[in-house]
Amino acid sequence: MLAGSVHLVVIHHGLWGSPANTEYLATTLAKYHGGLISPHCTLTPPECASTISALASTHPNSTNHIRMVVLNSEVNSGDHTYDGIDWCAERLIKDVYREVERIEQDENAKVAKLSLIGYSLGGLVIRYAAGVMYSDGLFAESKCNTGKKLMFTSRPVAASMSTIATPHLGVTLTGSMFSKVAAAVGRSNLGRTGKQLYLADRGWKADSHLSTQETPKHAHAQSDEDEGLCLIEALSDPRFNFITAMRLFSRIDVYANAVADLTVSYRTAAFEAHDPFVLADQIHLVRDPDHPPLVVSFSITKPCNKTTPFWSTLAAKLSPNNLPWMLNPQRFPIRFPLNYVALLCLPVVLPVMVGLVLHKLRSDSRVSNRRVEEFERLWAVENAGLSGKDPVIQDDSLNRKNGKKEKSVSTLVKLDAATRGELERKRVANLLATVEAEVEETFREVGEDYVRTSAPMASPAPSDSRYITKTNDATTFAPRSSYASLPEQQPLLPTQHRILSNLNNASLLPQVKKHLAHFPDVLNSHAVIIVRTPTMDAHKKGMQLIKAFVQRFEL
């Protein structure tokens, strides 16, 4: 007989991604804890829901009072991730609510715990979703309710929030020409999401009664206040419900690649101001003996003053390993001699590929913009009491041509600019933290030790030692005093400094634990950390890290 209480674990993939990217994590997590995969999820053979269900029926946890259900969300696949962190989160919330309803109706159970896991962009999506769900009054501890009526009775406890290689500071620039070009292309060709990742959006305004003396070190500039914050900064601002919701989770685990992540750099994934791993030859790592990719601790050692022969230095500088990966045939994912043939064809193929990619990005961005307009209209109908026949809604299906009205191919119905602005303000207002007193008290606690007043719910221990939950120890960082030897790095933006100041504030988020992964011999560790493609040898290197993750995850 199935347990009457469910621990619902929601997983969200990254930009351009699909549930297939996080499927290895989802299935490994379910198998280890004797859980089930939601029927709303599609699995890639040879994985199948019936096999996982059969394993769950014989698992030691099958006799516990609570069981796990994993929802590997599919609602934001592919170019739908262009629609913005906020609208991706709104779709995810609908998916979560639909799953809670299914569990109550089809399985006659209640969702007692809710955990959120986000990979890459998905980490920002789940943080936004948590704030909205808090505002909706979903969590058992919620002190806020926007008046939205939920169609189910479950009020779960916020159990854990985990982010894996997530750009918490947005995209960090390196100062190189490529970085500048990528930023220009990303802001204009990745839809709403591109603007948000490059911190180019504004509009998140929060009225606060905090006095100047009570404002933390990185105070908001007046110009920022006039325009409003960008969304990623709003996610870390305690005046909004996003941080309030995060504080409910008994565990917050942040997994970041220490090196070789070409997509989400160490500083933004771990929200750190400095990257100590630029000194590769001065870093001493202590690895987890059972899961070597996981770093237990690291320290910065003093450089040894050994002299290198001239010819060795010259050979190292001329080594193909120092070339950009695009010019290094040894790094091409094809074998000799085809990799050298590809290098010779690069001057012809590269411009064509760049042109095709830019065309694809712009095309998908335009489609995304139209989809966002329609989503805004639906949100207005569902949440703002706007009728689909309201006069402020414009229908683009009739266009004028040569003085005559003709029907357009597109039947997109959208709101006018004034109405869209008003609805945006309503959305922001719904997410403002309702208890200013709590925020003021939080700022007065800066620098003080935080003491938990309530213990998190304990998970039942399985009878089989193979499935015991292991201690969730964070990576021990090198002393900050040793960072003085680091070379000068591209400075972060003032906005990014404010974000990391809030996220590292032990009074705001005392439960945050950072875990570093180290994959030194891969081209791009961003896909490896999640085992995006389990059949690829390079991605298999991340399996030990995923095993460490699921063994530390509490049922």
Coordinates of C-alpha atoms in Angstrom, one line a residue, residues 20-474:
A20 CA 16.4 14.6 -21.0
N21 CA 19.3 16.8 -19.7
T22 CA 18.3 16.2 -16.1
E23 CA 16.8 12.7 -16.6
Y24 CA 19.9 10.9 -15.1
L25 CA 19.5 13.0 -11.9
A26 CA 15.8 12.3 -11.8
T27 CA 16.0 8.6 -12.2
T28 CA 19.0 8.1 -9.9
L29 CA 17.3 10.1 -7.2
A30 CA 14.1 8.1 -7.5
K31 CA 15.9 4.7 -7.5
Y32 CA 18.0 5.5 -4.5
H33 CA 15.1 6.7 -2.3
G34 CA 12.6 4.2 -3.6
G35 CA 10.6 6.9 -5.3
L36 CA 8.4 7.1 -8.4
I37 CA 8.6 9.2 -11.5
S38 CA 5.5 11.3 -12.2
P39 CA 3.4 10.0 -15.1
H40 CA 3.6 13.5 -16.6
C41 CA 7.3 12.8 -17.3
T42 CA 8.7 11.2 -20.4
L43 CA 11.7 8.9 -20.0
T44 CA 14.3 7.9 -22.5
P45 CA 14.7 4.1 -23.1
P46 CA 16.0 1.9 -21.5
E47 CA 14.6 3.9 -18.5
C48 CA 10.9 3.4 -17.9
A49 CA 8.4 4.3 -15.2
S50 CA 7.2 0.7 -14.7
T51 CA 10.8 -0.5 -13.9
I52 CA 11.3 2.3 -11.4
S53 CA 7.9 1.5 -9.9
A54 CA 8.9 -2.1 -9.5
L55 CA 12.1 -1.2 -7.8
A56 CA 10.2 1.1 -5.4
S57 CA 7.9 -1.7 -4.3
T58 CA 10.8 -3.7 -3.0
H59 CA 12.8 -0.8 -1.7
P60 CA 13.4 -0.5 2.1
N61 CA 11.6 2.9 2.0
S62 CA 8.4 1.3 0.7
T63 CA 7.3 0.7 4.3
N64 CA 7.9 4.4 5.4
H65 CA 5.1 6.8 6.0
I66 CA 6.4 9.1 3.3
R67 CA 7.5 8.4 -0.3
M68 CA 9.1 10.3 -3.0
V69 CA 7.6 11.4 -6.3
V70 CA 9.9 13.1 -8.9
L71 CA 8.6 15.6 -11.4
N72 CA 11.2 16.3 -14.1
S73 CA 9.3 19.2 -15.6
E74 CA 8.8 19.4 -19.4
V75 CA 6.8 22.7 -19.7
N76 CA 9.8 24.9 -20.7
S77 CA 11.7 22.7 -23.2
G78 CA 13.8 24.1 -26.0
D79 CA 13.2 27.7 -27.1
H80 CA 10.5 28.2 -24.4
T81 CA 13.4 29.0 -22.1
Y82 CA 13.7 32.3 -24.1
D83 CA 10.5 33.5 -22.5
G84 CA 12.1 34.9 -19.4
I85 CA 12.9 33.5 -15.9
D86 CA 9.6 34.8 -14.6
W87 CA 7.3 33.3 -17.3
C88 CA 9.2 30.0 -17.3
A89 CA 8.6 30.0 -13.5
E90 CA 4.9 30.7 -14.0
R91 CA 4.6 27.7 -16.3
L92 CA 6.5 25.6 -13.8
I93 CA 4.2 26.6 -11.0
K94 CA 1.2 25.4 -13.1
D95 CA 3.0 22.1 -13.7
V96 CA 3.6 21.7 -9.9
Y97 CA 0.1 22.5 -9.0
R98 CA -1.2 20.0 -11.6
E99 CA 1.0 17.4 -10.1
V100 CA -0.2 18.1 -6.6
E101 CA -3.8 17.8 -7.8
R102 CA -3.0 14.5 -9.5
I103 CA -1.4 13.1 -6.3
E104 CA -4.4 14.0 -4.3
Q105 CA -7.0 12.7 -6.8
D106 CA -5.3 9.7 -8.3
E107 CA -3.2 8.5 -5.4
N108 CA -5.4 9.7 -2.5
A109 CA -2.3 11.2 -0.8
K110 CA -1.1 14.5 0.4
V111 CA 2.1 16.3 -0.5
A112 CA 3.8 16.8 2.8
K113 CA 7.2 18.0 1.5
L114 CA 8.3 20.0 -1.5
S115 CA 11.9 20.1 -2.8
L116 CA 13.1 22.1 -5.8
I117 CA 16.2 21.3 -7.9
G118 CA 17.3 23.6 -10.7
Y119 CA 20.2 23.0 -13.2
S120 CA 21.8 26.1 -14.8
L121 CA 19.0 28.6 -15.7
G122 CA 16.6 26.2 -13.9
G123 CA 18.1 27.3 -10.6
L124 CA 16.9 30.9 -11.2
V125 CA 13.5 29.5 -12.4
I126 CA 12.9 27.5 -9.2
R127 CA 14.0 30.5 -7.0
Y128 CA 11.4 32.7 -8.7
A129 CA 8.8 29.9 -8.6
A130 CA 9.4 29.5 -4.8
G131 CA 8.6 33.2 -4.3
V132 CA 5.3 33.0 -6.2
M133 CA 4.2 29.8 -4.5
Y134 CA 4.9 31.4 -1.2
S135 CA 2.7 34.4 -2.3
D136 CA 0.0 31.9 -3.3
G137 CA 0.0 30.4 0.2
L138 CA 1.3 27.0 -0.9
F139 CA 3.7 26.3 1.9
A140 CA 2.7 25.3 5.4
E141 CA 4.8 28.1 6.8
S142 CA 3.5 30.8 4.4
K143 CA 2.4 34.0 6.1
C144 CA 1.3 35.5 2.8
N145 CA -1.5 34.8 0.4
T146 CA -2.5 37.0 -2.6
G147 CA -6.0 35.6 -2.4
K148 CA -5.4 33.0 -5.1
K149 CA -7.5 29.9 -4.5
L150 CA -5.6 26.7 -4.8
M151 CA -7.5 23.7 -6.1
F152 CA -6.0 21.3 -3.6
T153 CA -5.6 21.0 0.1
S154 CA -1.9 20.0 0.5
R155 CA 0.2 22.6 2.2
P156 CA 3.7 21.1 2.1
V157 CA 6.8 21.9 4.1
A158 CA 9.6 23.5 2.2
A159 CA 12.2 20.8 2.5
S160 CA 15.2 21.6 0.3
M161 CA 16.3 23.8 -2.6
S162 CA 19.3 22.8 -4.7
T163 CA 20.9 24.7 -7.6
I164 CA 23.5 23.1 -9.9
A165 CA 25.8 25.3 -12.0
T166 CA 23.3 28.2 -11.8
P167 CA 24.2 31.8 -12.8
H168 CA 23.1 33.4 -9.6
L169 CA 24.9 36.6 -10.5
G170 CA 23.8 36.5 -14.1
V171 CA 26.5 36.2 -16.8
T172 CA 29.9 37.3 -15.6
L173 CA 32.0 39.1 -18.2
T174 CA 35.7 38.3 -18.7
G175 CA 36.8 41.5 -20.4
S176 CA 37.7 39.7 -23.6
M177 CA 36.4 40.8 -27.0
F178 CA 34.5 37.5 -27.3
S179 CA 32.8 38.1 -24.0
K180 CA 31.7 41.6 -25.1
V181 CA 30.4 40.3 -28.4
A182 CA 28.6 37.4 -26.6
A183 CA 27.0 39.9 -24.2
A184 CA 25.7 42.1 -27.1
V185 CA 24.4 39.1 -29.0
G186 CA 22.9 37.5 -25.8
R187 CA 21.0 40.6 -24.7
S188 CA 19.4 41.1 -28.1
N189 CA 18.9 37.6 -29.4
L190 CA 17.9 35.4 -26.4
G191 CA 14.5 37.0 -25.9
R192 CA 13.4 38.1 -22.5
T193 CA 15.7 35.6 -20.8
G194 CA 18.8 37.1 -22.5
K195 CA 18.1 40.5 -21.1
Q196 CA 17.6 39.1 -17.6
L197 CA 20.8 37.0 -17.7
Y198 CA 22.8 40.0 -18.7
L199 CA 21.1 42.2 -16.1
A200 CA 19.7 44.5 -18.8
D201 CA 16.1 44.4 -17.7
R202 CA 14.6 46.8 -15.1
G203 CA 11.2 47.4 -13.5
W204 CA 11.3 45.6 -10.1
K205 CA 10.6 48.4 -7.8
A206 CA 10.2 47.9 -4.0
D207 CA 9.1 50.5 -1.5
S208 CA 11.0 50.1 1.7
H209 CA 10.8 51.8 5.0
L210 CA 14.4 51.0 5.8
S211 CA 16.4 54.0 6.9
T212 CA 19.8 54.8 5.5
Q213 CA 21.4 53.5 8.7
E214 CA 19.7 50.2 8.4
T215 CA 20.7 49.7 4.7
P216 CA 23.4 47.0 4.2
K217 CA 26.8 47.9 2.8
H218 CA 25.9 47.7 -0.9
A219 CA 23.1 50.2 -0.9
H220 CA 21.0 50.5 -4.0
A221 CA 22.0 53.5 -6.1
Q222 CA 19.3 56.2 -6.6
S223 CA 19.3 55.6 -10.4
D224 CA 18.7 51.9 -9.9
E225 CA 15.8 52.7 -7.6
D226 CA 14.3 55.1 -10.1
E227 CA 14.3 52.5 -12.9
G228 CA 13.7 49.5 -10.6
L229 CA 16.0 46.5 -10.1
C230 CA 16.7 43.8 -12.6
L231 CA 15.0 40.5 -12.0
I232 CA 18.1 38.6 -10.8
E233 CA 18.8 41.2 -8.2
A234 CA 15.2 41.2 -7.1
L235 CA 15.5 37.5 -6.5
S236 CA 18.1 38.3 -3.8
D237 CA 16.5 41.4 -2.4
P238 CA 14.8 40.8 1.0
R239 CA 12.1 43.2 0.2
F240 CA 10.6 40.7 -2.2
N241 CA 9.1 37.3 -1.3
F242 CA 11.8 35.3 -3.2
I243 CA 14.3 35.5 -0.2
T244 CA 11.4 35.1 2.2
A245 CA 10.5 31.8 0.5
M246 CA 14.1 30.6 0.4
R247 CA 14.3 31.1 4.2
L248 CA 11.6 28.5 4.6
F249 CA 13.7 25.7 3.1
S250 CA 15.5 23.7 5.8
R251 CA 18.3 23.0 3.2
I252 CA 19.8 25.1 0.4
D253 CA 22.6 23.4 -1.5
V254 CA 24.6 25.2 -4.1
Y255 CA 26.7 23.0 -6.5
A256 CA 29.2 24.8 -8.7
N257 CA 32.0 23.8 -11.0
A258 CA 35.4 24.9 -9.8
V259 CA 37.0 24.8 -13.2
A260 CA 36.3 24.4 -16.9
D261 CA 32.7 25.6 -16.9
L262 CA 32.5 27.6 -20.1
T263 CA 28.8 28.4 -19.7
V264 CA 28.4 29.3 -16.0
S265 CA 31.6 30.4 -14.4
Y266 CA 32.7 29.6 -10.8
R267 CA 32.0 33.1 -9.5
T268 CA 28.4 33.3 -10.6
A269 CA 27.6 29.6 -9.8
A270 CA 29.0 29.9 -6.2
F271 CA 28.2 33.6 -5.9
E272 CA 31.8 34.4 -4.9
A273 CA 33.6 37.7 -5.6
H274 CA 37.0 36.0 -6.5
D275 CA 37.9 32.8 -8.3
P276 CA 40.9 31.1 -6.5
F277 CA 41.0 28.4 -9.2
V278 CA 42.8 30.7 -11.6
L279 CA 45.9 29.7 -9.7
A280 CA 45.6 26.0 -10.8
D281 CA 49.2 25.2 -9.8
Q282 CA 48.7 26.7 -6.3
I283 CA 45.5 25.0 -5.4
H284 CA 45.6 21.9 -3.1
L285 CA 42.4 19.9 -3.3
V286 CA 41.1 17.3 -0.8
R287 CA 38.6 15.2 -2.7
D288 CA 35.7 13.0 -1.3
P289 CA 37.2 9.5 -1.2
D290 CA 34.0 7.9 -2.3
H291 CA 33.1 10.5 -4.9
P292 CA 36.3 12.0 -6.3
P293 CA 34.7 14.9 -8.3
L294 CA 33.4 16.4 -5.1
V295 CA 35.8 18.7 -3.3
V296 CA 35.9 18.3 0.5
S297 CA 38.2 21.3 1.0
F298 CA 40.8 23.3 -0.9
S299 CA 43.6 25.6 0.1
I300 CA 46.0 28.0 -1.7
T301 CA 49.6 27.1 -1.3
K302 CA 52.6 29.4 -1.8
P303 CA 54.1 29.3 -5.3
C304 CA 57.4 27.4 -5.5
N305 CA 60.2 29.5 -7.0
K306 CA 61.7 26.8 -9.2
T307 CA 63.2 27.9 -12.5
T308 CA 62.0 26.5 -15.7
P309 CA 64.4 26.0 -18.6
F310 CA 63.9 28.4 -21.5
W311 CA 63.1 25.7 -24.1
S312 CA 60.5 24.1 -21.8
T313 CA 58.8 27.5 -21.3
L314 CA 58.8 28.1 -25.0
A315 CA 57.5 24.6 -25.8
A316 CA 54.7 25.1 -23.2
K317 CA 53.7 28.4 -24.8
L318 CA 53.6 26.9 -28.3
S319 CA 51.7 23.8 -27.1
P320 CA 48.3 23.3 -28.9
N321 CA 46.7 23.1 -25.4
N322 CA 47.1 26.9 -25.2
L323 CA 45.1 27.5 -28.3
P324 CA 41.4 28.3 -28.1
W325 CA 39.4 25.1 -28.3
M326 CA 38.0 26.1 -31.7
L327 CA 41.6 26.2 -33.1
N328 CA 42.8 23.1 -31.4
P329 CA 42.0 20.0 -33.5
Q330 CA 42.8 17.7 -30.5
R331 CA 39.7 19.1 -28.8
F332 CA 37.4 18.5 -31.7
P333 CA 34.8 15.7 -30.9
I334 CA 35.9 13.7 -34.0
R335 CA 38.9 11.4 -34.6
F336 CA 42.1 11.9 -36.5
P337 CA 42.4 12.7 -39.4
L338 CA 38.9 14.2 -39.6
N339 CA 39.6 16.7 -36.9
Y340 CA 42.4 18.2 -38.9
V341 CA 40.2 18.3 -42.0
A342 CA 37.6 20.1 -40.0
L343 CA 40.3 22.7 -38.9
L344 CA 41.2 23.3 -42.6
C345 CA 37.5 23.8 -43.4
L346 CA 37.0 26.2 -40.5
P347 CA 37.5 29.5 -42.4
V348 CA 34.7 28.6 -44.7
V349 CA 32.4 26.7 -42.3
L350 CA 32.7 29.0 -39.3
P351 CA 31.1 32.2 -40.9
V352 CA 28.3 30.1 -42.3
M353 CA 27.7 28.4 -39.0
V354 CA 27.7 31.8 -37.1
G355 CA 25.2 33.2 -39.6
L356 CA 22.9 30.3 -39.2
V357 CA 23.1 30.4 -35.4
L358 CA 22.3 34.2 -35.3
H359 CA 19.4 33.7 -37.7
K360 CA 18.1 30.8 -35.5
L361 CA 18.5 32.9 -32.3
R362 CA 16.7 35.9 -33.8
S363 CA 13.9 33.8 -35.2
D364 CA 13.4 32.0 -31.9
S365 CA 13.5 35.3 -30.0
R366 CA 10.7 36.8 -32.1
V367 CA 8.6 33.7 -31.6
S368 CA 9.3 33.9 -27.9
N369 CA 8.3 37.6 -27.7
R370 CA 4.9 36.8 -29.3
R371 CA 4.5 33.8 -26.9
V372 CA 5.3 36.1 -23.9
E373 CA 2.6 38.6 -25.1
E374 CA 0.0 35.8 -25.2
F375 CA 1.2 34.5 -21.8
E376 CA 0.8 38.0 -20.3
R377 CA -2.8 38.2 -21.7
L378 CA -3.6 34.8 -20.1
W379 CA -2.1 35.9 -16.8
A380 CA -4.2 39.0 -16.9
V381 CA -7.3 37.0 -17.5
E382 CA -6.5 34.5 -14.7
N383 CA -5.1 36.8 -12.1
A384 CA -6.2 40.4 -12.8
G385 CA -9.8 39.8 -13.6
L386 CA -9.3 41.0 -17.2
S387 CA -11.8 39.7 -19.7
G388 CA -10.7 38.3 -23.1
K389 CA -13.2 40.8 -24.6
D390 CA -11.9 43.8 -22.7
P391 CA -11.5 46.9 -24.9
V392 CA -7.8 47.3 -23.9
I393 CA -7.0 44.1 -25.7
Q394 CA -6.0 44.6 -29.3
D395 CA -6.5 42.0 -32.0
D396 CA -3.8 41.9 -34.6
S397 CA -5.8 39.5 -36.8
L398 CA -7.1 42.5 -38.8
N399 CA -4.5 44.7 -40.6
R400 CA -4.9 47.5 -43.0
K401 CA -3.4 47.2 -46.5
N402 CA -4.1 49.7 -49.2
G403 CA -6.8 51.2 -47.1
K404 CA -8.6 47.8 -46.7
K405 CA -8.8 45.5 -43.8
E406 CA -7.2 42.1 -44.4
K407 CA -6.9 39.1 -42.1
S408 CA -3.4 38.4 -41.0
V409 CA -1.9 34.9 -40.7
S410 CA -1.2 35.6 -37.1
T411 CA -4.2 35.7 -34.7
L412 CA -2.2 36.7 -31.7
V413 CA -4.2 38.7 -29.2
K414 CA -2.1 41.0 -27.1
L415 CA -2.5 43.8 -24.6
D416 CA -1.7 47.4 -25.3
A417 CA 1.5 48.9 -23.8
A418 CA -0.3 50.8 -21.0
T419 CA -2.1 47.7 -19.8
R420 CA 1.0 45.5 -20.0
G421 CA 2.8 48.1 -17.8
E422 CA 0.0 48.1 -15.2
L423 CA -0.1 44.3 -15.1
E424 CA 3.7 44.2 -14.7
R425 CA 3.3 46.5 -11.7
K426 CA 0.6 44.2 -10.2
R427 CA 2.9 41.2 -10.6
V428 CA 5.7 42.9 -8.8
A429 CA 3.4 44.1 -6.1
N430 CA 2.2 40.6 -5.5
L431 CA 5.8 39.5 -4.8
L432 CA 6.7 42.3 -2.4
A433 CA 7.5 40.9 1.1
T434 CA 4.5 41.7 3.4
V435 CA 6.4 41.9 6.6
E436 CA 8.8 44.9 6.6
A437 CA 9.5 44.3 10.3
E438 CA 11.1 41.0 9.5
V439 CA 13.4 42.6 7.0
E440 CA 14.4 45.3 9.4
E441 CA 15.2 42.8 12.1
T442 CA 17.2 40.8 9.5
F443 CA 19.4 43.7 8.7
R444 CA 20.0 44.4 12.4
E445 CA 21.2 40.8 12.8
V446 CA 24.0 41.2 10.2
G447 CA 27.2 39.8 11.6
E448 CA 25.5 37.9 14.5
D449 CA 25.3 34.2 14.8
Y450 CA 22.0 32.7 13.6
V451 CA 20.4 30.1 15.8
R452 CA 17.6 27.9 14.4
T453 CA 14.5 27.8 16.6
S454 CA 13.0 24.8 14.9
A455 CA 14.6 21.6 13.8
P456 CA 13.9 20.3 10.2
M457 CA 11.7 17.3 9.8
A458 CA 13.8 14.1 10.1
S459 CA 13.7 11.6 7.4
P460 CA 13.0 8.0 8.3
A461 CA 16.1 5.8 8.2
P462 CA 15.9 2.9 5.8
S463 CA 16.7 -0.6 7.1
D464 CA 19.1 -1.3 4.3
S465 CA 22.5 0.4 4.9
R466 CA 22.9 0.9 1.1
Y467 CA 20.3 3.6 1.2
I468 CA 21.2 5.5 4.3
T469 CA 21.3 9.3 3.8
K470 CA 24.9 10.5 4.2
T471 CA 26.0 13.7 6.0
N472 CA 25.6 16.8 3.9
D473 CA 28.9 18.5 4.5
A474 CA 29.8 21.6 2.5

